[in-house]
Coordinates of C-alpha atoms and ligand atoms in Angstrom, one line a residue:
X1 CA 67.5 148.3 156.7
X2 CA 71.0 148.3 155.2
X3 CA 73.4 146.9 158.0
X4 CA 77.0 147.8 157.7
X5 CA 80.2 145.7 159.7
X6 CA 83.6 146.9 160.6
X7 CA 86.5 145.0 162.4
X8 CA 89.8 146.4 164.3
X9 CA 91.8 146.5 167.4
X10 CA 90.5 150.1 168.4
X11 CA 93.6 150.3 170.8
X12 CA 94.1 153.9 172.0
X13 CA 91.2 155.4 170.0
X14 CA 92.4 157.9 168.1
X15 CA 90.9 159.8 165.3
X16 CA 91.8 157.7 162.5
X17 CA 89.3 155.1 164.3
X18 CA 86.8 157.5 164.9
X19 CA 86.7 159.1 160.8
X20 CA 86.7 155.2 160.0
X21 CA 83.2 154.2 162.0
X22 CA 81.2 157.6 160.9
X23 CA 81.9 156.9 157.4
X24 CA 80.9 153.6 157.8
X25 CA 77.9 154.2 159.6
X26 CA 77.0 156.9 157.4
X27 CA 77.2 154.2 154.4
X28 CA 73.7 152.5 155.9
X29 CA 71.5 152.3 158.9
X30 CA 73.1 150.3 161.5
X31 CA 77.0 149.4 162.3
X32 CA 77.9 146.3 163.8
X33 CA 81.8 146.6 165.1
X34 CA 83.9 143.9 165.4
X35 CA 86.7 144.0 168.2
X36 CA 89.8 141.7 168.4
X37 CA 89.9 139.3 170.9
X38 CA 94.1 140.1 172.7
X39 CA 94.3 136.0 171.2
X40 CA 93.1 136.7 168.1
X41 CA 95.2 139.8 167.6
X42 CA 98.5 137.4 168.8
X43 CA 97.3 134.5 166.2
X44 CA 97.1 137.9 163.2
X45 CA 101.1 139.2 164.1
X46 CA 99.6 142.2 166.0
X47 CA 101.8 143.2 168.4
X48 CA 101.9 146.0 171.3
X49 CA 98.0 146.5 171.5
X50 CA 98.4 148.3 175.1
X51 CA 94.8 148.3 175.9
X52 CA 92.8 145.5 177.4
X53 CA 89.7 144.0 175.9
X54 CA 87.3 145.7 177.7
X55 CA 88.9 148.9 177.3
X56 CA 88.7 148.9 173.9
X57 CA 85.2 147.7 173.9
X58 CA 84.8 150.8 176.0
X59 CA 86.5 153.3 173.3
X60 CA 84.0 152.0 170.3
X61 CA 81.0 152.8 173.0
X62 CA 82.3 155.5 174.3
X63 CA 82.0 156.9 170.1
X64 CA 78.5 156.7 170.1
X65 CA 78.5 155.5 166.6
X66 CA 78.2 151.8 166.7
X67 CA 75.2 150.3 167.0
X68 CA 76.2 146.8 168.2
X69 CA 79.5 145.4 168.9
X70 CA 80.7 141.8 168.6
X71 CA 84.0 140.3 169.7
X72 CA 86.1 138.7 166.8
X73 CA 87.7 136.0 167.7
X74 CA 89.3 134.0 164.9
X75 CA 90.4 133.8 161.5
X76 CA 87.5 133.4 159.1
X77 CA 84.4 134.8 161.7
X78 CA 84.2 137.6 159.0
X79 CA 82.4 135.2 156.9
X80 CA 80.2 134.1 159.5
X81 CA 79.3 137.1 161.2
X82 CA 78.1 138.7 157.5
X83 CA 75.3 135.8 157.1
X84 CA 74.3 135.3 160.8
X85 CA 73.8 139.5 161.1
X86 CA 72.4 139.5 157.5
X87 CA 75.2 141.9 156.5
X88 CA 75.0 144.3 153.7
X89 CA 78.0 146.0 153.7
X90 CA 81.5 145.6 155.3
X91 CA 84.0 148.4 155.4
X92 CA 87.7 148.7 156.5
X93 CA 90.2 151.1 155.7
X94 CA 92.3 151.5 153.0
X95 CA 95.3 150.3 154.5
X96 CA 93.5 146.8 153.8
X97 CA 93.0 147.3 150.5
X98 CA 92.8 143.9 148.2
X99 CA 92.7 141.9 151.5
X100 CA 88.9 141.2 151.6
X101 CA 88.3 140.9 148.7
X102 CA 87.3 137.5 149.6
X103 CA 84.7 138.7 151.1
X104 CA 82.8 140.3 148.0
X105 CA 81.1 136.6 147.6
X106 CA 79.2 137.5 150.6
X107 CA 78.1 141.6 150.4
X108 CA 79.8 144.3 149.5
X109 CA 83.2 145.5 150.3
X110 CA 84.0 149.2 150.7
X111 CA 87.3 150.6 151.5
X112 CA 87.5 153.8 153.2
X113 CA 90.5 156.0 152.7
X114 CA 92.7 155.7 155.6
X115 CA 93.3 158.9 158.1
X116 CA 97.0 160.2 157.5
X117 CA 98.6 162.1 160.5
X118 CA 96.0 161.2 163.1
X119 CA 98.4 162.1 165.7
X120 CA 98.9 165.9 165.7
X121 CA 99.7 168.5 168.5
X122 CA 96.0 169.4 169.0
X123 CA 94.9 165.4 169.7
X124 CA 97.7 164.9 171.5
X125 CA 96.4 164.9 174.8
X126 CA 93.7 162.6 173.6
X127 CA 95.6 160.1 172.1
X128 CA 98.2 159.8 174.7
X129 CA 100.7 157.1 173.9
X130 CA 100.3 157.5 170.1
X131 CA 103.6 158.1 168.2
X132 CA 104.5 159.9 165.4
X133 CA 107.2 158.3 163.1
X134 CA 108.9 159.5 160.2
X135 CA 111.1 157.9 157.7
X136 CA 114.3 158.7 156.0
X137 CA 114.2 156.7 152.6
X138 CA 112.4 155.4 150.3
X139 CA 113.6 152.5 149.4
X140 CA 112.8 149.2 149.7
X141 CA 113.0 148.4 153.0
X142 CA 111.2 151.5 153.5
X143 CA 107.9 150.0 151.9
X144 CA 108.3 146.6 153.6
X145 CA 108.1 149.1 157.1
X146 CA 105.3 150.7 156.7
X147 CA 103.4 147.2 155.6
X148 CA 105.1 146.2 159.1
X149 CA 103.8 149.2 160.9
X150 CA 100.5 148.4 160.5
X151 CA 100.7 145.4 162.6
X152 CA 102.4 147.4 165.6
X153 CA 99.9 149.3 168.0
X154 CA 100.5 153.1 169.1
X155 CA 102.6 154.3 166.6
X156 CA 101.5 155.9 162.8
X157 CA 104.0 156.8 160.2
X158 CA 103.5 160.4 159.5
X159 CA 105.7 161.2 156.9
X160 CA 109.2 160.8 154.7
X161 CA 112.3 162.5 154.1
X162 CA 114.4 162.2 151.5
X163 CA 116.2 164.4 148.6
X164 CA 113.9 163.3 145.5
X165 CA 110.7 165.0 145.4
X166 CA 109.3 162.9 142.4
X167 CA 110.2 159.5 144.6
X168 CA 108.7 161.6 148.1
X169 CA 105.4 162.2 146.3
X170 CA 104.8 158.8 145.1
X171 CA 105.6 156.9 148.3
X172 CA 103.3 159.4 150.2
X173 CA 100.7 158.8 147.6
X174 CA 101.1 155.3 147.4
X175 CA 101.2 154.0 151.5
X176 CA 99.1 157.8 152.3
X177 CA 100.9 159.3 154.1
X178 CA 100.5 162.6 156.1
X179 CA 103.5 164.6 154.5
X180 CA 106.8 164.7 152.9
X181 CA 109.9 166.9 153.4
X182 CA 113.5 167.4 151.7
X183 CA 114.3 170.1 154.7
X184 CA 115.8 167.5 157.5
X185 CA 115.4 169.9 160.1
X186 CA 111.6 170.9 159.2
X187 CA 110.8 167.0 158.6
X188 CA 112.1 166.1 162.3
X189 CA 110.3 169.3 164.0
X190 CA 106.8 166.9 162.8
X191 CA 107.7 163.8 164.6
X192 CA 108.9 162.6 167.9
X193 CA 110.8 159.9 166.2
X194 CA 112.7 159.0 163.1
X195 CA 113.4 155.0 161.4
X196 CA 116.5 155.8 159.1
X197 CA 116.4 153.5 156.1
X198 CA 118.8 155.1 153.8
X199 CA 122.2 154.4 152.6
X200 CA 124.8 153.4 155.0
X201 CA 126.8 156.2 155.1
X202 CA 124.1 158.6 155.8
X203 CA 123.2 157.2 159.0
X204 CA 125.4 159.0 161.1
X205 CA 124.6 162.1 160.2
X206 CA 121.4 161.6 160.1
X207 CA 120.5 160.2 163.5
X208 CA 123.4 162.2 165.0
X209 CA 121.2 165.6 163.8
X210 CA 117.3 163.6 165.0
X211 CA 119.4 162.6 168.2
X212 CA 120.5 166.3 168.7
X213 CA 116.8 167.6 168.2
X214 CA 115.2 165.1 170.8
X215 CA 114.2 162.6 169.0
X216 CA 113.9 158.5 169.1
X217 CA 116.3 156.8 166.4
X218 CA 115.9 153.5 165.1
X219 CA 118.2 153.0 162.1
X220 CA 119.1 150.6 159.9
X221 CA 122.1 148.0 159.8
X222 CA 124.7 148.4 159.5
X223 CA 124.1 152.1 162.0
X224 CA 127.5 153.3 161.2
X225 CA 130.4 151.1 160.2
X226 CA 132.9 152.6 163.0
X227 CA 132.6 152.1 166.5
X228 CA 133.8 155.4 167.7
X229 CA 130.6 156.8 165.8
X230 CA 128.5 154.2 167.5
X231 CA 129.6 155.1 170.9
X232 CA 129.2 158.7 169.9
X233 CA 125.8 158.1 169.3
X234 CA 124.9 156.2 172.2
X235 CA 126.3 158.4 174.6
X236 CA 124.4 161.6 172.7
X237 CA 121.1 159.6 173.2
X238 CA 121.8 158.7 177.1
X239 CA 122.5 162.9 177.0
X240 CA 118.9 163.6 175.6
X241 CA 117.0 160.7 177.3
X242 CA 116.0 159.3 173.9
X243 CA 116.1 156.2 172.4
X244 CA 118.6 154.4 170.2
X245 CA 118.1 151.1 168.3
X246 CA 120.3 149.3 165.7
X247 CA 117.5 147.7 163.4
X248 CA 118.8 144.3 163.7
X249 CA 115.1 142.4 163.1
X250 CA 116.1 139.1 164.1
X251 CA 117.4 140.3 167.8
X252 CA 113.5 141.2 168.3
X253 CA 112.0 138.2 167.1
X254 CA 110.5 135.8 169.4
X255 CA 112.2 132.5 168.1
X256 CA 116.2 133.8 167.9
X257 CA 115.3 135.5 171.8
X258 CA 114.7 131.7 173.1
X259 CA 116.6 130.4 171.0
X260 CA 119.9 133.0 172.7
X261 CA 117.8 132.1 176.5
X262 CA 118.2 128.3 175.6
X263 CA 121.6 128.4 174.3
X264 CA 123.0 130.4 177.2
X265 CA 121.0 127.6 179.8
X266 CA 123.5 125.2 179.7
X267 CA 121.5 122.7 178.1
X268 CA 124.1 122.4 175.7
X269 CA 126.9 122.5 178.1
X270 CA 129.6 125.2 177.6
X271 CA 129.6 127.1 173.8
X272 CA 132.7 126.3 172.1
X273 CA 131.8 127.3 168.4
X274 CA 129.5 129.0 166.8
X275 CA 128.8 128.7 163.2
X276 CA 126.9 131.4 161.3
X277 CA 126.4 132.0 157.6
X278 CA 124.2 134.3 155.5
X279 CA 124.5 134.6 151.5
X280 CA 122.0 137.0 149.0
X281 CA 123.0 136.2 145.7
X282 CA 122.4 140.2 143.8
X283 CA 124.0 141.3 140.5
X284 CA 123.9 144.4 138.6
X285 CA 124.4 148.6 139.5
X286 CA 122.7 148.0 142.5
X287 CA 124.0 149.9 146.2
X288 CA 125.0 146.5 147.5
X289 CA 127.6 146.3 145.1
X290 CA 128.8 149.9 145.2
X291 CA 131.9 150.3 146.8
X292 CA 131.2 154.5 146.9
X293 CA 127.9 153.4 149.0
X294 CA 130.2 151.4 151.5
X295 CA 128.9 148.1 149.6
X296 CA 129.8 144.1 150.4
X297 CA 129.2 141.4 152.0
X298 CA 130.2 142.6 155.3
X299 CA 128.7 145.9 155.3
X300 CA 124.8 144.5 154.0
X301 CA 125.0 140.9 155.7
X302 CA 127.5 140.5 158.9
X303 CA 125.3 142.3 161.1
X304 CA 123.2 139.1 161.2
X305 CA 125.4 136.6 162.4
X306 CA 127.8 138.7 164.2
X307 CA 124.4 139.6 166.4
X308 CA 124.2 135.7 167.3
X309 CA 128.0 135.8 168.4
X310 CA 128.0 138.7 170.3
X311 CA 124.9 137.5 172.2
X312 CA 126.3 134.3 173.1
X313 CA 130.0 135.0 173.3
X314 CA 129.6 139.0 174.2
X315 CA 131.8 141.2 172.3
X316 CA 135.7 140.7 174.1
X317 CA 137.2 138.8 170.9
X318 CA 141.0 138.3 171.5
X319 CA 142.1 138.0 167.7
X320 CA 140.3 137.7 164.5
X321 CA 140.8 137.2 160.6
X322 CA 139.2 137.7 157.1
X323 CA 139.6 135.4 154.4
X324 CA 137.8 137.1 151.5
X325 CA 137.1 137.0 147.8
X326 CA 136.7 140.0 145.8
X327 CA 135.7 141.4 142.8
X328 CA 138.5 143.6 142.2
X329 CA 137.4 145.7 139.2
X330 CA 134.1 147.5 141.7
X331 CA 136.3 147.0 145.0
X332 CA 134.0 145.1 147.0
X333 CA 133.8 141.7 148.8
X334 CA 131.4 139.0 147.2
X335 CA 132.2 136.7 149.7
X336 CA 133.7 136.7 153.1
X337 CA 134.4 134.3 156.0
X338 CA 134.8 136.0 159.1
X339 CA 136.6 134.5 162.0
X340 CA 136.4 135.1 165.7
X341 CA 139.0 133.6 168.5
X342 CA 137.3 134.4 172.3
X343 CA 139.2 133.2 175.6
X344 CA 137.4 129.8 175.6
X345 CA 135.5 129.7 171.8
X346 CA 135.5 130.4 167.8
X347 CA 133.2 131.8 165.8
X348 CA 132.7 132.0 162.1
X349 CA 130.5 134.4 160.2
X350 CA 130.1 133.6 156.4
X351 CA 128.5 136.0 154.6
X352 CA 128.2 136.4 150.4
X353 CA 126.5 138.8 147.7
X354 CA 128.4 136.7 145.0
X355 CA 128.7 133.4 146.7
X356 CA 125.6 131.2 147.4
X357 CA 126.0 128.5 151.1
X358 CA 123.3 127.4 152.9
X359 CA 121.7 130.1 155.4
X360 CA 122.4 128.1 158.4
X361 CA 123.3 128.7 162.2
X362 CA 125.1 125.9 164.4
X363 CA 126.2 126.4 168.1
X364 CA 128.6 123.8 169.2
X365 CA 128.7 123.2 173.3
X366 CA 130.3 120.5 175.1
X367 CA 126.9 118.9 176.1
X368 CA 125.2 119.1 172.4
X369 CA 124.4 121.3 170.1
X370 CA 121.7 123.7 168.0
X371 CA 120.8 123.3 164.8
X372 CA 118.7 126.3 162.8
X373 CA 118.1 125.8 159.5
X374 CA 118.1 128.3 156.8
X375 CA 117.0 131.2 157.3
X376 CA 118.1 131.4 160.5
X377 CA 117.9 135.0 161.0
X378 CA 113.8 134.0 160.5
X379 CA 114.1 132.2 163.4
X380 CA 111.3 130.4 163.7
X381 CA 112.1 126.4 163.6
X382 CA 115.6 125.0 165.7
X383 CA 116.3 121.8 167.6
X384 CA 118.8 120.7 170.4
X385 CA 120.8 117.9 169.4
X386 CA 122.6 115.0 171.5
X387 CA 124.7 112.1 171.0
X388 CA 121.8 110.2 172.2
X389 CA 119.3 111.7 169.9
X390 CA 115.9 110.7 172.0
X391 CA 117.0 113.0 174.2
X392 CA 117.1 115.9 171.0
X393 CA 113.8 118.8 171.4
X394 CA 112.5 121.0 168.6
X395 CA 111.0 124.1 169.2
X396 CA 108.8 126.3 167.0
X397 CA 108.0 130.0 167.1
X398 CA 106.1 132.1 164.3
X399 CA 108.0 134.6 162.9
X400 CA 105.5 137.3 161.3
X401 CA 105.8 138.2 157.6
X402 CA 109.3 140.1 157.2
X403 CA 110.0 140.4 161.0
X404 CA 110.3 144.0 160.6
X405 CA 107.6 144.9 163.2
X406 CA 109.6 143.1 165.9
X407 CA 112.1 145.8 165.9
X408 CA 109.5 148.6 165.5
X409 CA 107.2 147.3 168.3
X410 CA 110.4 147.4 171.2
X411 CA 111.1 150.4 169.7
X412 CA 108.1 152.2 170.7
X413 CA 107.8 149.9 174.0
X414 CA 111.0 151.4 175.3
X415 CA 109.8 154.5 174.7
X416 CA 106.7 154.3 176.2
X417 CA 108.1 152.7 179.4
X418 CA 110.9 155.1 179.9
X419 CA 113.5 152.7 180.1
X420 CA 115.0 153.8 177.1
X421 CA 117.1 151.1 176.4
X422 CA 116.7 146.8 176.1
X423 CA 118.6 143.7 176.8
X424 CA 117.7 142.5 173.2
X425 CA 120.3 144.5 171.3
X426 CA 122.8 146.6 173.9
X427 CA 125.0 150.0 172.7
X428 CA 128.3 147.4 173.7
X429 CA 126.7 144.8 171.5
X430 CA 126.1 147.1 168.4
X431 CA 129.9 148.6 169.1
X432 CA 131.0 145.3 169.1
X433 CA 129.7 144.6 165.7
X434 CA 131.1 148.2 164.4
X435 CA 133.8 147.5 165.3
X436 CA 134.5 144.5 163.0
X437 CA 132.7 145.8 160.3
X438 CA 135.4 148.6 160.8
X439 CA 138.5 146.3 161.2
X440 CA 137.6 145.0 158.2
X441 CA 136.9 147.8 155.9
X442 CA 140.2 149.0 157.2
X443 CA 141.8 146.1 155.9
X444 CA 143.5 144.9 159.1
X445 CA 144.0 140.9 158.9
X446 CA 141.8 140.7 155.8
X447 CA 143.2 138.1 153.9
X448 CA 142.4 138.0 150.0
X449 CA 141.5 135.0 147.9
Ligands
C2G501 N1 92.2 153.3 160.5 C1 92.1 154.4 159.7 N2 93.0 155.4 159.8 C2 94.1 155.3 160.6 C3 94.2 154.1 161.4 C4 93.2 153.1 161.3 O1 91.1 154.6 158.9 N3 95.0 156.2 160.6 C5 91.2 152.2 160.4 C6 91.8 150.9 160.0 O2 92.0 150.8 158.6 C7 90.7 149.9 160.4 C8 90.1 150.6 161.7 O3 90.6 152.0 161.6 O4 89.6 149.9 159.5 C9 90.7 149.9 162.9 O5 92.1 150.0 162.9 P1 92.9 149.1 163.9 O6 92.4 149.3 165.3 O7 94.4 149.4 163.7 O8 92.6 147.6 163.5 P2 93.1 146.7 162.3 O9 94.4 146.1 162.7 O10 93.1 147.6 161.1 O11 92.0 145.6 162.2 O12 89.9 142.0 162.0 C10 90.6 143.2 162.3 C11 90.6 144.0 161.0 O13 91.2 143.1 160.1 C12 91.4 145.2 161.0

């Protein structure tokens, strides 16, 4: 008897899960499936799974195509489960591909192509709670997503949009996707929301034109760099009851959220500075470094540590300055020290493409204060500090390989509960960063090294 294994979450069983177990069952005589433990799935990155353990359990039974199912509950039980159920083959999808190879040592590995666009009209109803994403861009970012989306339950990329067909066809080949479009209008009619990863001065029009149509937008940083677009957009989305989110990873992440809740406690008394750099070394004809594509320091790297002031010291600066160095002959800033004056506190955000500092954050109170080393828009590592150092803590929090499924995963929870909107990144907190990305692009107070 040839005995087959497969693993996964099964989390709203949809009809990418139930293609994935007939082929596999179809490849010998008996399936054995594997179902994450909800601890297991937290210790892997997974994030959203909406269905309990049972229920899941439930969905692989309910499919009549598994023979026996197992509960996986930690890293490595692959290898264990293979030689206790004398294991001939184990099969995942494609979306895996490379990662078990590992596993070759102990039976065969097959992967099965991946199901593209398992959430259409018709399984609608059935899936309920799936949703169907598509992307503008095709860029770099835009392949570090989709890797990300795989780790975020009930949503499933369905397809791209952008104006090269060449690039469109290989990117859908490449992460299999469902479709690609260069109509806009016939791209959004597919999905119920859009992630706009293009160049920064397509974003407006972009989400304004998905907003307008009814659907969800998260988009990149910077969204727009002036506020009056910002606030445009925000009040279009409250108009269509849809959701709006500045792609800001590190506001999502689980480390820089405690680390905003400890900060604001008091346990460092009263916040009096704030200290916050970020520097990417990049040469060449590259966007970053493309004045015609809105390119800088500011633009590509303030929204970072102007999200840690505007949390902490909210977004009703009384005066501010630039001092800046640029490289005059492409017109844009290689480095740039931004500063902030509140009623009671100061803030500096740093931020290079030509300069190189170290990547770290310091909040100053009156009590102590909090040190994050580099990269602190990673946060996963910080520590309160005191004059009496025995009293100092250090706190730890993973943060999942590039963070992106933080913002993707409270995208689709806000959808799904209705509320539309989070306390993690606000529409005043993202105008408040427009609006010094605009101050300074306009040149006002920008002093030039
Ligand atoms: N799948 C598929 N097509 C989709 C979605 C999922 O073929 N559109 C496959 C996945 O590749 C996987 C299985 O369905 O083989 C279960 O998917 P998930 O529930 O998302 O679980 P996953 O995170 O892939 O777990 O130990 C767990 C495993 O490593 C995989």
């Amino acid at each position: 008897m040839k005995k087959v294994i497969t693993y996964g979450t099964f989390d709203l069983f949809h009809e990418g899960h139930r293609r994935l177990l007939q082929r596999a069952k179809k490849l010998g005589d008996y399936l054995v499936v594997g179902v994450t433990t909800d601890n297991y799935d937290e210790s892997r990155g997974k994030l959203n799974v909406q269905q309990s353990l049972m229920e899941r359990i439930k969905n692989v039974k309910d499919s009549g195509l598994a023979d026996q199912i197992i509960i996986e509950e930690y890293e490595g039980q692959k290898i264990n489960d293979i030689q206790k159920y004398n294991i001939d083959i184990f099969a995942i999808g494609s979306d895996w591909i490379g990662k078990f190879d590992y596993i070759k040592e102990y039976c065969e590995v097959i992967y099965l192509e991946r199901t593209k666009g398992i959430s259409s009209t018709q399984l609608r109803a059935v899936n309920n709670g799936m949703l169907k994403l598509g992307i503008v861009g095709y860029g770099r970012i835009a392949n570090r997503f989709i890797r990300e989306s795989k780790y975020v339950s009930g949503v499933n990329v369905e397809g791209v949009y952008g104006p090269n067909l060449n690039s469109l066809k290989k990117f859908v080949n490449k992460h299999e996707l469902a479709f690609y479009e260069t109509n806009y209008d016939i791209f959004l009619e597919q999905i119920d929301a859009v992630y706009i990863a293009s160049p920064h001065l397509t974003h407006y029009e972009y989400s304004n034109k998905a907003l307008e149509k009814g659907k969800h937008v998260l988009c990149e940083k910077p969204m727009v760099l002036k506020m009056d677009q910002v606030e445009k957009l925000y009040s279009k989305a409250k108009n269509k009851g849809v959701v709006l989110l500045e792609a800001i990873k590190t506001a999502y992440s689980p480390g820089f959220i405690r680390l905003i809740s400890l900060a604001k406690s008091g346990l460092i008394g009263d916040i009096k500075n704030i200290d916050a750099t970020f520097t990417k070394l990049v040469k060449g004809d590259i966007r970053e470094l493309d004045a015609l594509a809105a390119g800088g320091s500011v633009t590509e790297l303030a929204s970072y540590p102007l999200l840690v002031i505007v949390k902490l010291l909210g977004s009703q600066f009384e005066d501010y300055n630039f001092y800046s160095y640029y490289d005059d002959e492409k017109n844009v800033d290689l480095f740039t020290k931004i500063n902030l004056k509140y009623k009671d506190a100061i803030a500096t955000a740093k931020v290079g493409l030509g300069v190189k500092s170290e990547g770290d954050l310091i909040i100053s109170g009156t009590k102590g204060y909090i040190y994050v080393p580099s990269p602190w828009w990673k946060t996963e590592y910080f520590e309160v500090r005191f004059e009496d150092f025995s009293n100092n803590k250090k706190q730890y929090h993973k943060f999942e390989g590039d963070g992106l499924r933080y913002e993707l995963a409270e995208f689709v929870s806000i959808i799904n509960s209705k509320n539309l909107q989070t306390y993690k990144l606000t529409s005043t907190e993202s105008c408040m960063i427009a609006k010094v990305i605009e101050n300074f692009r306009s040149g006002i107070n920008v002093i030039k090294i």
